[in-house]
Amino acid sequence: MKSRPLPEQPPLHQVISEKLRQQIRDGQYGPGSQLPSESQLIEQFRVSRITVRQAIANLINQGLVTAYRGKGVFVNQQRKVTYSLSHPLVFFDQDMARQGVSSSIQNLLFERVSAPEDVQQALQLEEATEVYLQKKFLLIDRVPVALDITYILTSLGEQFASELQSHLTFPILEQHGISVCRITATVEITRASPELSELLEVPLGDSLLTYRYTAYSDRDQPIVWGETLSRGDRLAYSVVLSKQSS
Amino acid sequence: MKSRPLPEQPPLHQVISEKLRQQIRDGQYGPGSQLPSESQLIEQFRVSRITVRQAIANLINQGLVTAYRGKGVFVNQQRKVTYSLSHPLVFFDQDMARQGVSSSIQNLLFERVSAPEDVQQALQLEEATEVYLQKKFLLIDRVPVALDITYILTSLGEQFASELQSHLTFPILEQHGISVCRITATVEITRASPELSELLEVPLGDSLLTYRYTAYSDRDQPIVWGETLSRGDRLAYSVVLSKQSS
DNA sequence: AAGTGGTCTAGACCACTGA
DNA sequence: CAGTGGTCTAGACCACTTC
């Protein structure tokens, strides 16, 4: 057992995880299907359990599979939904329906709070002004996809309180004649906090696709600041950029 | 040693990695500084080496630290650079200089190839048309940040071959009067292939911020298809969306 | 040579799932 | 109940960095 006369370069666990990765890519293990159990892999590759576990850990970190205690290791679905930033005014549901998936929005929180510092700045508010804070939870095909956090001016929040709790923000404003004429936004990768990790059912510290924006009214006043944290394996953003003036 | 009368809920390795994470966040271990070695952590927490290693693995997967064999474990820099999608026509260097960092572009590849199928579709080409394929490598502060892959129509590629190899694509076209009037793009998270993993110096399968676009000329002809794969810990995109017509 | 992280082994107990 | 993955131990050898 000790004899290892050929010092191959790639470590064992990587050889194993690469082999499995290939088999997954080639469809030998399709989405949703179960990988061989640890004990089977130990026999198959003649290695210790720790080595097998590290191989599987590689695949988990690469987002390819998920392990469930007592059940097994399963290949993840890869299907992604695209959300258009350029036409945020279509109903979310319509957008999703067009892509052939069912979606739902779940209200987690809707309350009046004093604005945190960064929101204060973004919305150009006085010290300690109150705003409405809303947290919404987006599900697609019953799988959690994103958490949306919105801070909205109190006047608007009061006015549309009930609607805000079951729909996306922009369509509501639009329907009531409050037009958003400009949005400044950033897109980046952030890491899942413990709270988000639980909500979105991803490992702690997993990469999230994060969209942050400030929306301005037609009088160029900022009225909404928001942040959408999405599972990177489930959501993509699309955008159309048109040249207006150099 | 065996006595563990209090069955605390979170596993040991998580307790340790969370403790270290807090200390990093609180500045006890600043960016670039070295964490205690494995043997020190073994003593400090009175656990086995495997447990310490798993704790550190957690931090590595969360993108907080990087381990170097023979040297130690070091806290990552967090500094991010923002690239504006709405004004892609400013020189990359200018954009970066404004943010107080030095940047450079390195040409990896520039050659004539027959267009892959997806590029063929995006550029509305006939079967087996040839295009120029360019791969560029972006460094900021001497750290690798992104790989840019561009497919450009042969006529344009020939014309500007020399310039394309040392500059970003859009400014060159713009300077020569070829105006890009519209770009359709998507932003999503993809995973590092072995090639990208080596180039960008990230673990295999690490999350990358991926920007994919098709650029159209003023006659609405697609002229360039491209893809930028960036390190999520180093780059963010910004965009301004203006309402034009509902 | 000493110290670091990387790989690997054999073996143990636990928590959860499903029949 | 058997089978699964999750946690943990003690100990070994290797590759790399630094002195």
Short mmCIF file of C-alpha atoms (C1' of nucleotides) in Angstrom, two decimals:
data_model
loop_
_atom_site.label_atom_id
_atom_site.label_comp_id
_atom_site.label_asym_id
_atom_site.label_seq_id
_atom_site.Cartn_x
_atom_site.Cartn_y
_atom_site.Cartn_z
CA MET A 1 0.00 0.00 0.00
CA LYS A 2 2.84 2.34 0.82
CA SER A 3 4.53 1.96 -2.53
CA ARG A 4 4.04 5.05 -4.62
CA PRO A 5 6.90 4.87 -7.05
CA LEU A 6 5.37 7.30 -9.52
CA PRO A 7 5.12 10.77 -8.03
CA GLU A 8 2.35 11.96 -10.36
CA GLN A 9 1.98 15.69 -10.24
CA PRO A 10 -1.66 16.42 -9.53
CA PRO A 11 -2.75 15.42 -6.01
CA LEU A 12 -5.05 12.46 -5.67
CA HIS A 13 -8.09 14.36 -4.50
CA GLN A 14 -7.85 16.60 -7.54
CA VAL A 15 -7.54 13.66 -9.90
CA ILE A 16 -10.71 12.23 -8.41
CA SER A 17 -12.70 15.47 -8.43
CA GLU A 18 -11.64 16.20 -12.00
CA LYS A 19 -12.73 12.74 -13.08
CA LEU A 20 -16.11 13.26 -11.44
CA ARG A 21 -16.39 16.74 -12.90
CA GLN A 22 -15.87 15.35 -16.36
CA GLN A 23 -18.45 12.66 -15.82
CA ILE A 24 -20.92 15.28 -14.70
CA ARG A 25 -20.16 17.46 -17.71
CA ASP A 26 -20.52 14.52 -20.05
CA GLY A 27 -23.94 13.76 -18.66
CA GLN A 28 -23.04 10.50 -16.93
CA TYR A 29 -24.41 12.15 -13.82
CA GLY A 30 -27.20 14.43 -14.96
CA PRO A 31 -28.69 17.34 -12.97
CA GLY A 32 -30.39 16.06 -9.85
CA SER A 33 -28.78 12.64 -9.97
CA GLN A 34 -26.81 11.14 -7.13
CA LEU A 35 -23.06 10.65 -7.10
CA PRO A 36 -21.55 7.40 -5.82
CA SER A 37 -21.39 7.37 -2.02
CA GLU A 38 -18.15 7.97 -0.16
CA SER A 39 -17.66 4.28 0.52
CA GLN A 40 -18.18 3.42 -3.12
CA LEU A 41 -15.62 6.02 -4.17
CA ILE A 42 -13.18 4.69 -1.59
CA GLU A 43 -13.42 1.25 -3.18
CA GLN A 44 -13.42 2.54 -6.72
CA PHE A 45 -10.32 4.68 -6.33
CA ARG A 46 -8.62 2.72 -3.54
CA VAL A 47 -7.98 5.79 -1.38
CA SER A 48 -8.77 6.86 2.15
CA ARG A 49 -12.00 8.48 3.12
CA ILE A 50 -10.36 11.86 3.75
CA THR A 51 -9.09 11.96 0.20
CA VAL A 52 -12.52 11.16 -1.17
CA ARG A 53 -14.04 13.81 1.06
CA GLN A 54 -11.62 16.42 -0.17
CA ALA A 55 -12.42 15.52 -3.76
CA ILE A 56 -16.09 16.05 -3.05
CA ALA A 57 -15.30 19.27 -1.19
CA ASN A 58 -13.68 20.54 -4.38
CA LEU A 59 -16.86 19.92 -6.33
CA ILE A 60 -18.98 21.57 -3.65
CA ASN A 61 -16.76 24.66 -3.67
CA GLN A 62 -17.05 24.79 -7.43
CA GLY A 63 -20.79 24.87 -7.05
CA LEU A 64 -21.29 21.67 -9.04
CA VAL A 65 -22.86 19.46 -6.39
CA THR A 66 -24.58 19.68 -3.02
CA ALA A 67 -24.24 17.17 -0.17
CA TYR A 68 -27.16 16.23 2.05
CA ARG A 69 -26.44 14.45 5.30
CA GLY A 70 -27.99 11.05 5.42
CA LYS A 71 -28.94 11.12 1.75
CA GLY A 72 -26.00 11.61 -0.54
CA VAL A 73 -24.29 13.99 -2.93
CA PHE A 74 -26.37 15.35 -5.79
CA VAL A 75 -25.58 17.21 -9.01
CA ASN A 76 -26.92 20.77 -9.03
CA GLN A 77 -29.33 22.15 -11.59
CA GLN A 78 -27.66 24.66 -13.84
CA ARG A 79 -30.65 26.55 -15.18
CA LYS A 80 -30.32 30.31 -14.98
CA VAL A 81 -32.92 33.03 -15.28
CA THR A 82 -32.10 36.38 -16.84
CA TYR A 83 -33.39 39.63 -15.44
CA SER A 84 -33.33 42.72 -17.60
CA LEU A 85 -32.00 45.86 -15.96
CA SER A 86 -32.89 48.01 -18.94
CA HIS A 87 -36.58 47.25 -18.67
CA PRO A 88 -37.10 46.91 -14.94
CA LEU A 89 -40.61 48.17 -15.38
CA VAL A 90 -42.12 45.04 -16.75
CA PHE A 91 -43.71 42.99 -14.07
CA PHE A 92 -41.29 40.58 -12.61
CA ASP A 93 -43.81 37.82 -13.05
CA GLN A 94 -44.27 38.58 -16.72
CA ASP A 95 -40.55 38.58 -17.25
CA MET A 96 -40.25 35.22 -15.58
CA ALA A 97 -43.29 33.73 -17.28
CA ARG A 98 -41.71 34.55 -20.62
CA GLN A 99 -38.80 32.37 -19.62
CA GLY A 100 -41.11 29.55 -18.71
CA VAL A 101 -40.67 29.51 -14.96
CA SER A 102 -42.96 30.21 -12.06
CA SER A 103 -41.92 32.87 -9.60
CA SER A 104 -43.15 34.32 -6.37
CA ILE A 105 -42.28 37.18 -4.08
CA GLN A 106 -42.43 36.84 -0.35
CA ASN A 107 -42.40 39.79 2.04
CA LEU A 108 -40.00 39.38 4.92
CA LEU A 109 -40.02 42.80 6.49
CA PHE A 110 -41.66 46.18 6.05
CA GLU A 111 -40.98 48.81 8.67
CA ARG A 112 -40.03 52.35 9.38
CA VAL A 113 -36.42 52.80 10.42
CA SER A 114 -33.90 55.61 10.60
CA ALA A 115 -31.71 55.45 7.53
CA PRO A 116 -28.26 53.88 7.87
CA GLU A 117 -25.43 56.16 6.92
CA ASP A 118 -24.79 54.91 3.40
CA VAL A 119 -28.48 55.06 2.53
CA GLN A 120 -28.68 58.55 4.02
CA GLN A 121 -25.95 59.66 1.66
CA ALA A 122 -27.38 57.94 -1.37
CA LEU A 123 -30.82 59.46 -0.82
CA GLN A 124 -29.38 62.85 0.19
CA LEU A 125 -31.21 62.89 3.50
CA GLU A 126 -30.73 64.87 6.67
CA GLU A 127 -29.28 63.24 9.70
CA ALA A 128 -31.53 60.56 11.24
CA THR A 129 -34.34 60.87 8.72
CA GLU A 130 -36.74 57.97 8.72
CA VAL A 131 -37.38 55.79 5.70
CA TYR A 132 -39.19 52.57 4.97
CA LEU A 133 -37.09 49.46 4.88
CA GLN A 134 -38.38 46.49 3.02
CA LYS A 135 -36.91 43.05 2.59
CA LYS A 136 -38.35 40.83 -0.12
CA PHE A 137 -37.50 37.30 -0.98
CA LEU A 138 -37.60 36.01 -4.56
CA LEU A 139 -38.37 32.39 -5.36
CA ILE A 140 -38.20 30.87 -8.82
CA ASP A 141 -39.51 27.37 -9.36
CA ARG A 142 -39.74 27.12 -5.57
CA VAL A 143 -35.99 27.63 -5.26
CA PRO A 144 -34.75 30.69 -3.37
CA VAL A 145 -32.93 33.01 -5.75
CA ALA A 146 -32.52 36.46 -4.31
CA LEU A 147 -33.02 38.77 -1.36
CA ASP A 148 -34.06 42.31 -2.21
CA ILE A 149 -33.50 45.11 0.27
CA THR A 150 -35.18 48.42 -0.45
CA TYR A 151 -35.08 51.78 1.33
CA ILE A 152 -37.78 54.14 0.17
CA LEU A 153 -38.77 57.69 1.16
CA THR A 154 -41.40 57.68 3.89
CA SER A 155 -43.95 59.57 1.81
CA LEU A 156 -43.86 56.93 -0.90
CA GLY A 157 -43.62 54.05 1.51
CA GLU A 158 -46.76 55.06 3.36
CA GLN A 159 -48.68 55.65 0.21
CA PHE A 160 -48.08 52.23 -1.29
CA ALA A 161 -47.44 50.15 1.80
CA SER A 162 -49.81 47.35 0.96
CA GLU A 163 -48.74 46.97 -2.64
CA LEU A 164 -45.05 47.09 -1.87
CA GLN A 165 -45.40 43.99 0.18
CA SER A 166 -46.41 41.73 -2.65
CA HIS A 167 -44.90 43.27 -5.76
CA LEU A 168 -41.66 44.63 -7.10
CA THR A 169 -40.94 48.24 -6.35
CA PHE A 170 -40.60 49.89 -9.75
CA PRO A 171 -43.83 48.73 -11.38
CA ILE A 172 -45.80 50.05 -8.42
CA LEU A 173 -44.26 53.49 -8.64
CA GLU A 174 -44.72 53.51 -12.38
CA GLN A 175 -48.38 52.57 -12.13
CA HIS A 176 -49.04 55.51 -9.87
CA GLY A 177 -47.38 58.01 -12.13
CA ILE A 178 -44.15 58.33 -10.22
CA SER A 179 -41.64 57.94 -12.96
CA VAL A 180 -38.11 56.85 -12.34
CA CYS A 181 -36.04 58.61 -14.95
CA ARG A 182 -32.58 57.53 -13.98
CA ILE A 183 -30.92 54.73 -12.07
CA THR A 184 -27.30 54.53 -11.11
CA ALA A 185 -26.19 51.06 -10.26
CA THR A 186 -23.27 48.78 -9.61
CA VAL A 187 -22.89 45.06 -10.06
CA GLU A 188 -20.33 43.07 -8.14
CA ILE A 189 -19.69 39.88 -6.26
CA THR A 190 -20.22 39.77 -2.50
CA ARG A 191 -20.16 36.92 -0.01
CA ALA A 192 -23.08 35.31 1.79
CA SER A 193 -23.48 36.39 5.41
CA PRO A 194 -24.83 33.82 7.86
CA GLU A 195 -28.32 35.27 7.42
CA LEU A 196 -28.14 35.14 3.63
CA SER A 197 -26.53 31.76 3.65
CA GLU A 198 -29.55 30.35 5.42
CA LEU A 199 -32.14 32.21 3.38
CA LEU A 200 -30.71 31.39 0.00
CA GLU A 201 -29.62 27.91 1.01
CA VAL A 202 -25.98 28.36 0.03
CA PRO A 203 -22.78 27.76 2.00
CA LEU A 204 -21.58 30.52 4.30
CA GLY A 205 -19.38 32.90 2.31
CA ASP A 206 -20.63 31.69 -1.07
CA SER A 207 -20.42 34.17 -3.94
CA LEU A 208 -23.53 36.25 -4.57
CA LEU A 209 -24.27 38.43 -7.56
CA THR A 210 -25.06 41.81 -6.04
CA TYR A 211 -26.93 44.65 -7.74
CA ARG A 212 -27.02 48.00 -5.93
CA TYR A 213 -28.89 51.00 -7.19
CA THR A 214 -30.19 54.47 -6.49
CA ALA A 215 -33.31 55.51 -8.40
CA TYR A 216 -34.01 59.16 -9.19
CA SER A 217 -37.36 60.80 -9.88
CA ASP A 218 -37.96 63.00 -12.91
CA ARG A 219 -36.94 66.00 -10.85
CA ASP A 220 -33.63 64.22 -10.28
CA GLN A 221 -34.36 63.57 -6.64
CA PRO A 222 -33.22 60.21 -5.27
CA ILE A 223 -36.25 58.31 -4.06
CA VAL A 224 -35.21 54.70 -3.65
CA TRP A 225 -32.02 52.90 -2.70
CA GLY A 226 -31.88 49.19 -3.07
CA GLU A 227 -29.76 46.11 -3.14
CA THR A 228 -30.50 42.71 -4.67
CA LEU A 229 -28.37 39.78 -3.58
CA SER A 230 -28.77 36.80 -5.88
CA ARG A 231 -27.54 33.26 -6.12
CA GLY A 232 -24.94 33.25 -8.84
CA ASP A 233 -26.03 29.86 -10.12
CA ARG A 234 -29.61 30.97 -10.67
CA LEU A 235 -29.63 34.55 -11.89
CA ALA A 236 -27.99 36.64 -14.61
CA TYR A 237 -28.58 40.28 -15.52
CA SER A 238 -28.98 41.66 -19.00
CA VAL A 239 -28.63 45.26 -20.06
CA VAL A 240 -28.76 47.30 -23.25
CA LEU A 241 -26.47 50.28 -23.52
CA SER A 242 -27.31 52.89 -26.14
CA LYS A 243 -25.09 55.72 -27.07
CA GLN A 244 -26.74 59.06 -26.54
CA SER A 245 -23.95 61.61 -26.45
CA SER A 246 -20.25 61.13 -26.20
CA MET B 1 -8.88 15.21 26.02
CA LYS B 2 -11.85 13.08 25.19
CA SER B 3 -14.17 14.86 27.57
CA ARG B 4 -16.60 17.02 25.68
CA PRO B 5 -19.47 17.35 28.09
CA LEU B 6 -20.99 20.37 26.35
CA PRO B 7 -22.22 19.42 22.91
CA GLU B 8 -22.08 22.94 21.47
CA GLN B 9 -24.01 23.20 18.28
CA PRO B 10 -21.63 24.74 15.77
CA PRO B 11 -18.79 22.43 14.72
CA LEU B 12 -15.33 23.22 16.01
CA HIS B 13 -13.81 24.18 12.69
CA GLN B 14 -16.57 26.69 12.18
CA VAL B 15 -16.09 28.19 15.62
CA ILE B 16 -12.43 28.67 14.83
CA SER B 17 -12.91 30.11 11.36
CA GLU B 18 -15.59 32.47 12.64
CA LYS B 19 -13.29 33.66 15.38
CA LEU B 20 -10.53 34.32 12.87
CA ARG B 21 -12.98 35.99 10.50
CA GLN B 22 -14.03 38.38 13.23
CA GLN B 23 -10.44 39.18 14.08
CA ILE B 24 -9.75 39.91 10.43
CA ARG B 25 -12.83 42.13 10.19
CA ASP B 26 -11.87 43.96 13.35
CA GLY B 27 -8.47 44.72 11.95
CA GLN B 28 -6.46 42.50 14.29
CA TYR B 29 -5.16 40.91 11.13
CA GLY B 30 -5.01 43.64 8.51
CA PRO B 31 -4.80 43.14 4.74
CA GLY B 32 -1.55 41.46 3.81
CA SER B 33 -0.74 40.31 7.32
CA GLN B 34 -0.04 36.75 8.28
CA LEU B 35 -2.36 34.54 10.28
CA PRO B 36 -0.98 32.33 13.07
CA SER B 37 0.53 29.15 11.69
CA GLU B 38 -1.28 25.83 11.87
CA SER B 39 0.81 24.66 14.81
CA GLN B 40 0.10 27.86 16.71
CA LEU B 41 -3.62 27.48 16.09
CA ILE B 42 -3.45 23.84 17.22
CA GLU B 43 -1.99 24.98 20.54
CA GLN B 44 -4.24 27.98 20.88
CA PHE B 45 -7.48 26.08 20.31
CA ARG B 46 -6.34 22.66 21.54
CA VAL B 47 -7.62 20.80 18.48
CA SER B 48 -6.19 18.47 15.89
CA ARG B 49 -4.45 19.67 12.79
CA ILE B 50 -7.27 18.53 10.51
CA THR B 51 -9.72 20.71 12.36
CA VAL B 52 -7.46 23.73 12.07
CA ARG B 53 -6.97 23.01 8.40
CA GLN B 54 -10.70 22.84 7.80
CA ALA B 55 -11.15 26.15 9.59
CA ILE B 56 -8.59 27.73 7.29
CA ALA B 57 -10.21 26.04 4.29
CA ASN B 58 -13.43 27.83 5.22
CA LEU B 59 -11.68 31.19 5.11
CA ILE B 60 -10.03 30.37 1.80
CA ASN B 61 -13.36 29.38 0.27
CA GLN B 62 -14.84 32.62 1.52
CA GLY B 63 -12.12 34.48 -0.31
CA LEU B 64 -10.77 36.07 2.85
CA VAL B 65 -7.27 34.62 2.93
CA THR B 66 -4.76 32.86 0.70
CA ALA B 67 -2.32 30.14 1.76
CA TYR B 68 1.19 29.92 0.39
CA ARG B 69 3.11 26.71 0.89
CA GLY B 70 6.22 27.21 2.93
CA LYS B 71 5.25 30.75 3.90
CA GLY B 72 1.93 30.96 5.66
CA VAL B 73 -1.64 32.15 5.40
CA PHE B 74 -2.21 35.78 4.53
CA VAL B 75 -5.20 38.12 4.61
CA ASN B 76 -6.32 39.22 1.15
CA GLN B 77 -6.50 42.80 0.01
CA GLN B 78 -10.08 43.91 -0.39
CA ARG B 79 -9.65 46.89 -2.67
CA LYS B 80 -11.97 46.89 -5.64
CA VAL B 81 -11.84 48.87 -8.84
CA THR B 82 -15.01 49.98 -10.58
CA TYR B 83 -15.37 49.90 -14.34
CA SER B 84 -18.11 51.92 -15.96
CA LEU B 85 -20.15 50.12 -18.61
CA SER B 86 -22.03 53.27 -19.54
CA HIS B 87 -18.91 55.10 -20.60
CA PRO B 88 -16.77 52.34 -22.04
CA LEU B 89 -15.23 54.82 -24.40
CA VAL B 90 -12.94 56.50 -21.95
CA PHE B 91 -9.52 55.02 -22.01
CA PHE B 92 -9.22 52.22 -19.59
CA ASP B 93 -6.04 53.76 -18.26
CA GLN B 94 -7.72 57.07 -17.61
CA ASP B 95 -10.54 55.39 -15.81
CA MET B 96 -8.12 53.53 -13.62
CA ALA B 97 -5.87 56.51 -13.03
CA ARG B 98 -8.88 58.40 -11.70
CA GLN B 99 -9.22 55.71 -9.08
CA GLY B 100 -5.58 56.02 -8.16
CA VAL B 101 -4.26 52.71 -9.41
CA SER B 102 -1.83 51.73 -12.09
CA SER B 103 -3.03 49.40 -14.78
CA SER B 104 -1.64 47.62 -17.77
CA ILE B 105 -2.92 45.53 -20.63
CA GLN B 106 -1.03 42.56 -21.90
CA ASN B 107 -1.71 40.90 -25.22
CA LEU B 108 -1.91 37.13 -25.03
CA LEU B 109 -3.19 36.19 -28.44
CA PHE B 110 -4.19 37.81 -31.70
CA GLU B 111 -5.05 35.56 -34.59
CA ARG B 112 -7.45 34.77 -37.36
CA VAL B 113 -9.78 31.89 -36.60
CA SER B 114 -13.06 30.59 -37.89
CA ALA B 115 -15.81 31.81 -35.61
CA PRO B 116 -17.19 29.38 -33.00
CA GLU B 117 -20.88 28.75 -33.28
CA ASP B 118 -22.10 31.13 -30.59
CA VAL B 119 -19.98 33.98 -31.94
CA GLN B 120 -21.21 33.20 -35.44
CA GLN B 121 -24.77 33.65 -34.25
CA ALA B 122 -24.08 36.79 -32.25
CA LEU B 123 -22.31 38.46 -35.17
CA GLN B 124 -24.83 37.15 -37.71
CA LEU B 125 -22.17 35.51 -39.83
CA GLU B 126 -22.29 32.86 -42.51
CA GLU B 127 -21.06 29.39 -41.78
CA ALA B 128 -17.30 29.19 -41.19
CA THR B 129 -16.58 32.88 -41.62
CA GLU B 130 -13.23 33.96 -40.27
CA VAL B 131 -12.82 36.57 -37.57
CA TYR B 132 -10.02 37.89 -35.43
CA LEU B 133 -9.76 36.45 -31.97
CA GLN B 134 -7.93 38.42 -29.35
CA LYS B 135 -7.18 37.59 -25.75
CA LYS B 136 -6.06 40.40 -23.49
CA PHE B 137 -5.00 40.27 -19.91
CA LEU B 138 -5.71 43.11 -17.49
CA LEU B 139 -3.44 43.87 -14.56
CA ILE B 140 -4.15 46.44 -11.88
CA ASP B 141 -1.45 47.28 -9.39
CA ARG B 142 0.46 44.31 -10.81
CA VAL B 143 -2.31 41.96 -9.72
CA PRO B 144 -4.14 39.99 -12.42
CA VAL B 145 -7.75 41.11 -12.59
CA ALA B 146 -9.41 40.03 -15.80
CA LEU B 147 -9.13 38.15 -19.05
CA ASP B 148 -10.78 39.78 -22.03
CA ILE B 149 -11.75 37.70 -25.07
CA THR B 150 -12.78 39.58 -28.19
CA TYR B 151 -14.02 38.41 -31.58
CA ILE B 152 -13.97 41.13 -34.20
CA LEU B 153 -14.90 41.22 -37.89
CA THR B 154 -11.89 40.54 -40.10
CA SER B 155 -12.08 43.87 -41.89
CA LEU B 156 -11.79 45.76 -38.63
CA GLY B 157 -9.27 43.38 -37.13
CA GLU B 158 -6.87 43.80 -40.05
CA GLN B 159 -7.22 47.52 -40.08
CA PHE B 160 -6.31 48.04 -36.46
CA ALA B 161 -4.25 44.95 -35.72
CA SER B 162 -1.35 46.74 -34.12
CA GLU B 163 -3.41 49.00 -31.92
CA LEU B 164 -5.73 46.28 -30.75
CA GLN B 165 -2.83 44.50 -29.21
CA SER B 166 -2.05 47.16 -26.67
CA HIS B 167 -5.31 48.98 -26.05
CA LEU B 168 -8.92 48.34 -25.24
CA THR B 169 -11.18 47.67 -28.17
CA PHE B 170 -13.81 50.39 -27.99
CA PRO B 171 -11.59 53.47 -27.78
CA ILE B 172 -9.70 52.33 -30.88
CA LEU B 173 -12.85 51.94 -32.93
CA GLU B 174 -14.14 55.25 -31.67
CA GLN B 175 -10.93 57.06 -32.54
CA HIS B 176 -11.22 55.89 -36.11
CA GLY B 177 -14.77 57.01 -36.54
CA ILE B 178 -16.41 53.64 -36.18
CA SER B 179 -19.10 54.38 -33.72
CA VAL B 180 -20.65 51.76 -31.55
CA CYS B 181 -24.22 52.85 -31.08
CA ARG B 182 -25.61 49.96 -29.10
CA ILE B 183 -24.33 47.19 -26.88
CA THR B 184 -26.36 44.30 -25.57
CA ALA B 185 -24.76 42.65 -22.61
CA THR B 186 -25.22 40.21 -19.77
CA VAL B 187 -23.53 40.00 -16.40
CA GLU B 188 -23.36 36.77 -14.47
CA ILE B 189 -21.17 34.57 -12.35
CA THR B 190 -19.13 31.81 -13.98
CA ARG B 191 -16.47 29.49 -12.61
CA ALA B 192 -12.74 29.54 -13.25
CA SER B 193 -11.54 26.93 -15.74
CA PRO B 194 -8.08 25.45 -15.18
CA GLU B 195 -6.66 27.97 -17.67
CA LEU B 196 -8.32 30.94 -16.00
CA SER B 197 -7.50 29.67 -12.57
CA GLU B 198 -3.81 29.83 -13.40
CA LEU B 199 -3.93 33.15 -15.22
CA LEU B 200 -5.92 35.01 -12.60
CA GLU B 201 -4.26 33.24 -9.71
CA VAL B 202 -7.48 31.99 -8.14
CA PRO B 203 -8.51 28.49 -7.06
CA LEU B 204 -9.96 26.20 -9.70
CA GLY B 205 -13.69 26.78 -9.93
CA ASP B 206 -13.59 30.13 -8.13
CA SER B 207 -16.39 32.58 -8.92
CA LEU B 208 -15.68 35.05 -11.70
CA LEU B 209 -17.70 38.13 -12.60
CA THR B 210 -18.45 37.67 -16.29
CA TYR B 211 -19.50 40.39 -18.71
CA ARG B 212 -20.59 39.30 -22.19
CA TYR B 213 -21.53 41.70 -24.95
CA THR B 214 -22.31 42.21 -28.59
CA ALA B 215 -21.55 45.66 -30.00
CA TYR B 216 -23.49 47.06 -32.94
CA SER B 217 -22.40 49.69 -35.43
CA ASP B 218 -24.52 52.71 -36.27
CA ARG B 219 -26.09 50.70 -39.07
CA ASP B 220 -27.13 48.19 -36.45
CA GLN B 221 -24.70 45.58 -37.68
CA PRO B 222 -22.97 43.51 -35.00
CA ILE B 223 -19.24 44.09 -35.24
CA VAL B 224 -17.72 42.81 -32.03
CA TRP B 225 -18.51 40.04 -29.61
CA GLY B 226 -16.64 39.89 -26.35
CA GLU B 227 -16.37 38.43 -22.93
CA THR B 228 -14.57 39.75 -19.87
CA LEU B 229 -13.90 37.37 -17.01
CA SER B 230 -12.90 39.19 -13.85
CA ARG B 231 -11.82 38.34 -10.37
CA GLY B 232 -14.80 39.06 -8.16
CA ASP B 233 -12.64 40.42 -5.36
CA ARG B 234 -11.00 43.01 -7.58
CA LEU B 235 -13.58 44.36 -10.01
CA ALA B 236 -17.07 45.84 -9.94
CA TYR B 237 -19.14 47.26 -12.78
CA SER B 238 -21.14 50.45 -12.69
CA VAL B 239 -23.90 51.45 -15.03
CA VAL B 240 -26.34 54.33 -15.47
CA LEU B 241 -29.78 53.52 -16.83
CA SER B 242 -31.80 56.38 -18.25
CA LYS B 243 -35.38 56.12 -19.22
CA GLN B 244 -35.95 56.92 -22.82
CA SER B 245 -39.30 55.47 -23.75
CA SER B 246 -41.54 53.19 -21.84
"C1'" DA C 1 18.04 22.98 9.29
"C1'" DA C 2 13.75 24.70 10.86
"C1'" DG C 3 9.24 26.14 9.87
"C1'" DT C 4 5.49 26.44 6.80
"C1'" DG C 5 1.40 24.49 4.38
"C1'" DG C 6 -0.14 20.14 1.22
"C1'" DT C 7 -1.27 15.39 1.00
"C1'" DC C 8 -2.62 11.02 2.85
"C1'" DT C 9 -3.59 7.07 6.03
"C1'" DA C 10 -6.55 4.29 9.54
"C1'" DG C 11 -9.95 4.52 12.64
"C1'" DA C 12 -13.70 6.49 15.64
"C1'" DC C 13 -18.16 8.56 16.90
"C1'" DC C 14 -22.17 11.40 15.63
"C1'" DA C 15 -26.56 13.14 13.12
"C1'" DC C 16 -29.62 12.50 9.74
"C1'" DT C 17 -32.50 9.79 6.17
"C1'" DG C 18 -35.37 6.25 4.73
"C1'" DA C 19 -37.29 1.74 4.71
"C1'" DC D 1 -32.18 -0.70 11.22
"C1'" DA D 2 -28.45 0.12 7.65
"C1'" DG D 3 -26.52 3.65 4.89
"C1'" DT D 4 -25.37 8.30 4.24
"C1'" DG D 5 -22.45 12.39 5.03
"C1'" DG D 6 -20.27 15.49 9.14
"C1'" DT D 7 -16.83 15.88 12.60
"C1'" DC D 8 -12.59 14.74 14.90
"C1'" DT D 9 -8.29 12.40 16.41
"C1'" DA D 10 -3.12 10.97 16.04
"C1'" DG D 11 0.41 10.41 13.17
"C1'" DA D 12 3.22 10.29 8.80
"C1'" DC D 13 5.69 12.01 4.72
"C1'" DC D 14 6.33 15.60 1.24
"C1'" DA D 15 7.34 20.32 -1.06
"C1'" DC D 16 8.42 24.76 -0.49
"C1'" DT D 17 10.48 29.04 1.79
"C1'" DT D 18 13.72 31.20 4.65
"C1'" DC D 19 17.71 31.37 7.28
#
